[in-house]
Coordinates of C-alpha atoms in Angstrom, one line a residue:
M1 CA -6.1 16.9 -49.2
S2 CA -2.5 17.5 -48.2
Y3 CA -1.1 18.8 -45.0
S4 CA 2.1 20.5 -43.9
V5 CA 4.4 19.1 -41.2
G6 CA 3.2 21.8 -38.8
Q7 CA -0.5 21.0 -39.5
V8 CA 0.0 17.3 -38.9
S9 CA 1.9 18.1 -35.7
G10 CA -1.1 20.0 -34.5
F11 CA -3.6 17.3 -35.6
A12 CA -1.7 14.4 -34.0
G13 CA -0.5 16.2 -30.9
I14 CA 3.1 15.3 -31.5
T15 CA 6.1 17.4 -32.2
V16 CA 7.6 18.3 -35.6
R17 CA 10.8 16.8 -34.4
T18 CA 9.0 13.4 -33.9
L19 CA 7.6 13.6 -37.4
H20 CA 11.1 14.3 -38.8
H21 CA 12.4 11.3 -36.8
Y22 CA 9.7 9.0 -38.3
D23 CA 10.7 10.3 -41.7
K24 CA 14.4 9.7 -41.2
A25 CA 13.6 6.2 -39.8
G26 CA 11.6 5.3 -42.9
L27 CA 8.5 4.8 -40.9
L28 CA 6.4 7.7 -42.2
S29 CA 7.5 9.9 -45.1
P30 CA 5.3 12.7 -46.6
S31 CA 4.2 11.5 -50.0
D32 CA 3.3 14.8 -51.6
R33 CA 5.0 18.1 -52.3
S34 CA 3.7 21.6 -52.6
P35 CA 4.4 23.8 -55.7
A36 CA 7.2 25.4 -53.7
G37 CA 8.8 22.0 -53.0
Y38 CA 7.6 21.6 -49.4
R39 CA 6.8 18.0 -48.4
L40 CA 3.2 17.4 -47.6
Y41 CA 1.3 14.5 -45.9
S42 CA -1.7 12.9 -47.7
D43 CA -4.8 11.4 -46.2
T44 CA -3.1 8.0 -46.6
D45 CA -0.1 9.2 -44.7
L46 CA -2.3 10.4 -41.9
A47 CA -4.0 7.0 -41.7
R48 CA -0.6 5.4 -41.4
L49 CA 0.4 7.9 -38.7
Q50 CA -2.7 6.9 -36.8
Q51 CA -1.6 3.3 -36.8
I52 CA 1.9 4.2 -35.7
L53 CA 0.6 6.3 -32.8
F54 CA -1.7 3.4 -31.8
Y55 CA 1.2 1.0 -31.6
R56 CA 3.4 3.5 -29.9
E57 CA 0.8 4.0 -27.2
L58 CA 0.9 0.3 -26.5
G59 CA 4.7 0.5 -26.2
F60 CA 5.8 -1.1 -29.4
P61 CA 9.3 -0.2 -30.5
L62 CA 9.6 1.6 -33.9
D63 CA 11.3 -1.3 -35.6
E64 CA 8.5 -3.7 -34.7
I65 CA 5.9 -1.1 -35.8
A66 CA 7.7 -0.9 -39.2
T67 CA 7.5 -4.7 -39.5
I68 CA 3.8 -4.8 -38.8
L69 CA 3.1 -2.0 -41.3
E70 CA 5.4 -3.0 -44.1
D71 CA 5.0 -6.8 -44.1
P72 CA 1.6 -7.7 -45.7
Q73 CA 2.1 -11.2 -44.2
A74 CA 2.6 -9.9 -40.7
N75 CA -0.2 -10.9 -38.3
A76 CA -0.9 -7.8 -36.3
L77 CA -3.1 -9.8 -33.9
D78 CA -0.1 -12.0 -32.9
H79 CA 1.9 -8.9 -32.2
L80 CA -0.9 -7.4 -30.1
R81 CA -1.3 -10.7 -28.1
A82 CA 2.4 -10.7 -27.4
R83 CA 2.2 -7.0 -26.3
H84 CA -0.8 -7.8 -24.1
R85 CA 1.1 -10.5 -22.3
L86 CA 4.1 -8.2 -21.8
L87 CA 1.9 -5.4 -20.5
N88 CA 0.2 -7.8 -18.1
D89 CA 3.6 -9.0 -16.8
Q90 CA 4.7 -5.4 -16.4
I91 CA 1.4 -4.6 -14.5
T92 CA 2.1 -7.5 -12.1
K93 CA 5.7 -6.3 -11.5
L94 CA 4.5 -2.8 -10.9
Q95 CA 1.8 -4.0 -8.5
R96 CA 4.4 -5.7 -6.5
L97 CA 6.5 -2.5 -6.4
V98 CA 3.3 -0.6 -5.3
E99 CA 2.9 -3.1 -2.5
V100 CA 6.5 -2.7 -1.4
A101 CA 6.2 1.1 -1.5
E102 CA 2.9 0.9 0.5
H103 CA 4.5 -1.3 3.1
A104 CA 7.5 1.0 3.4
M105 CA 5.1 3.9 4.0
E106 CA 3.2 1.9 6.6
V107 CA 6.5 1.2 8.4
Q108 CA 7.5 4.9 8.3
Q109 CA 4.0 6.0 9.6
T110 CA 4.2 3.7 12.6
G111 CA 7.0 5.7 13.9
V112 CA 9.1 2.7 14.7
E113 CA 12.7 3.6 13.8
L114 CA 14.3 0.2 13.3
T115 CA 16.1 -1.4 10.4
P116 CA 14.2 -4.2 8.6
E117 CA 16.4 -6.8 10.2
E118 CA 15.8 -5.3 13.7
R119 CA 12.1 -5.1 13.0
F120 CA 11.9 -8.7 12.1
E121 CA 14.0 -9.7 15.1
V122 CA 11.8 -7.7 17.5
F123 CA 8.3 -8.0 16.0
G124 CA 8.4 -11.3 14.1
E125 CA 5.0 -12.2 12.9
V126 CA 3.4 -9.0 14.2
A127 CA 5.4 -7.0 11.7
F128 CA 3.8 -8.5 8.7
D129 CA 0.6 -6.5 8.7
L130 CA 0.9 -2.8 9.7
T131 CA -2.0 -1.5 7.5
Y132 CA -4.1 -0.9 10.6
A133 CA -1.4 1.2 12.2
T134 CA -1.1 3.2 9.1
Q135 CA -4.8 3.9 8.9
A136 CA -5.0 4.7 12.6
H137 CA -2.1 7.2 12.1
L138 CA -4.0 8.9 9.2
K139 CA -7.2 8.9 11.2
W140 CA -5.8 10.2 14.4
Q141 CA -2.7 12.1 13.4
H142 CA -4.1 15.5 14.5
H143 CA -5.1 14.2 18.0
E144 CA -2.8 15.0 20.8
G145 CA -2.9 11.6 22.4
H146 CA -2.0 9.9 19.1
Q147 CA 0.8 12.4 18.4
R148 CA 2.2 11.7 21.8
S149 CA 2.0 8.0 21.3
M150 CA 3.8 8.3 17.9
A151 CA 6.5 10.5 19.4
R152 CA 7.1 7.9 22.2
A153 CA 7.2 5.1 19.7
A154 CA 9.7 6.9 17.5
A155 CA 11.9 7.5 20.5
H156 CA 12.1 3.8 21.6
S157 CA 15.3 2.0 21.1
K158 CA 15.6 -1.6 19.9
E159 CA 16.1 -2.6 23.5
D160 CA 12.9 -0.8 24.5
W161 CA 11.0 -2.6 21.7
A162 CA 12.4 -5.9 22.9
K163 CA 11.1 -5.2 26.4
I164 CA 7.7 -4.1 25.0
M165 CA 7.3 -7.2 23.0
A166 CA 8.5 -9.5 25.8
E167 CA 5.9 -7.9 28.1
S168 CA 3.2 -8.3 25.5
A169 CA 4.2 -12.0 24.9
D170 CA 4.0 -12.8 28.6
W171 CA 0.6 -11.0 28.9
R172 CA -0.6 -12.8 25.9
V173 CA 0.2 -16.2 27.3
R174 CA -1.8 -15.4 30.5
L175 CA -4.7 -14.0 28.4
L176 CA -4.9 -17.2 26.4
A177 CA -4.7 -19.3 29.6
A178 CA -7.6 -17.4 31.1
F179 CA -9.7 -17.6 28.0
D180 CA -8.9 -21.4 27.5
A181 CA -9.7 -22.0 31.2
G182 CA -13.2 -20.5 30.7
E183 CA -12.6 -17.6 33.1
P184 CA -15.5 -15.2 32.6
A185 CA -14.7 -12.0 30.6
D186 CA -16.1 -9.9 33.4
G187 CA -14.4 -11.8 36.2
T188 CA -11.5 -10.6 38.2
P189 CA -8.7 -12.5 36.4
A190 CA -9.8 -11.2 33.0
M191 CA -10.4 -7.6 34.2
D192 CA -6.9 -7.7 35.8
L193 CA -5.4 -8.7 32.5
A194 CA -7.4 -5.8 30.8
E195 CA -6.0 -3.4 33.4
E196 CA -2.5 -4.7 32.9
H197 CA -2.8 -4.0 29.2
R198 CA -4.1 -0.4 29.9
Q199 CA -1.1 0.2 32.1
H200 CA 1.2 -1.2 29.4
V201 CA -0.1 1.3 26.9
A202 CA 0.2 4.1 29.4
R203 CA 3.7 3.1 30.4
W204 CA 5.1 2.8 26.9
F205 CA 3.0 5.1 24.7
T206 CA 0.4 7.5 26.0
P207 CA -1.8 8.0 29.0
C208 CA -4.7 5.6 28.5
P209 CA -7.9 6.5 30.5
T210 CA -10.5 3.8 30.6
D211 CA -12.7 5.4 27.9
M212 CA -9.8 5.5 25.5
H213 CA -8.9 1.9 26.4
G214 CA -12.5 0.9 25.6
R215 CA -12.2 2.4 22.1
I216 CA -9.0 0.5 21.5
A217 CA -10.7 -2.7 22.6
D218 CA -13.7 -2.0 20.3
D219 CA -11.2 -1.8 17.4
F220 CA -9.7 -5.1 18.5
A221 CA -13.2 -6.7 18.3
T222 CA -14.2 -5.2 14.9
D223 CA -11.0 -5.0 12.9
P224 CA -8.9 -8.2 12.6
R225 CA -5.8 -6.1 11.6
A226 CA -6.0 -4.3 14.9
F227 CA -6.2 -7.5 17.0
A228 CA -3.4 -9.1 14.9
L229 CA -1.1 -6.4 16.2
L230 CA -1.8 -7.6 19.8
V231 CA -2.3 -11.3 19.2
P232 CA -0.7 -12.9 16.1
P233 CA -3.2 -14.9 14.0
T234 CA -1.5 -18.2 14.8
E235 CA -2.3 -17.7 18.5
Q236 CA -5.8 -16.4 18.1
R237 CA -9.0 -18.2 19.2
P238 CA -12.5 -17.7 18.0
G239 CA -14.2 -15.2 20.3
L240 CA -11.0 -14.0 21.9
A241 CA -11.2 -10.4 20.6
P242 CA -14.8 -9.9 21.9
Y243 CA -13.7 -11.6 25.2
L244 CA -11.0 -9.0 25.6
R245 CA -13.3 -6.2 24.7
T246 CA -15.8 -7.3 27.4
A247 CA -13.0 -7.6 29.9
V248 CA -11.8 -4.0 29.1
H249 CA -15.3 -2.5 29.4
A250 CA -15.9 -4.5 32.7
N251 CA -12.6 -3.2 34.0
A252 CA -13.6 0.4 33.1
V253 CA -16.7 0.0 35.2
R254 CA -14.6 -1.4 38.0
Q255 CA -12.1 1.5 37.8
S256 CA -14.9 4.1 37.9
P257 CA -15.3 5.8 41.3
P258 CA -18.6 4.9 43.0
H259 CA -21.3 7.5 42.8
G260 CA -21.5 9.4 46.0
G261 CA -24.3 8.8 48.4

């Protein structure tokens, strides 16, 4: 069987121009001619084209494909192994780029409008994992409270963030001191710290009623990424997140008005 350039183009899913290019490059030339003088591809030509397209799909340059096909001593397996290594290297590099892009999206979605240098200066270790903030944004983006919080965060200046982080650091020192001293989670010192955190959220981000504060504390206890935004991993203690959650819920009970009688 013999096939015209147009037929082969349709079979192979490539353009006529590509076939002409392969012909001009000496990679694949039609071996038959029609009675009218038109060049035609044979079944052998099609088998060669299939090999060419296979190697092209793997990213081989045309000159290397020509070497593989023309040199009977060429070891196609060696070429494939080299290409495999190269593709794996490219995958690794692309994965790093994906991670960089994902981190950039996370930063944008937190609403914190700072340069990378300012972000490191202000947040330090806390800035290294913002995946929780991103997921929280995607989960709650249509809720009014979250929208208000994001708008407030975006409006904060570098100086505002420095104050926020300083307040947080001071509060964290006192939380760790209470925990290390064995203060009960439902005792007054721990509940006072919980209330202070609730007021901090309300002051800098969004009104934070006790039920909302309880949901935040539940996240602290169940998602390490959430708690890491409050207490960096290097400062954490086993049981500290559940301790804070208990203090927050105990404070919510304390803040509830007594039932009338």
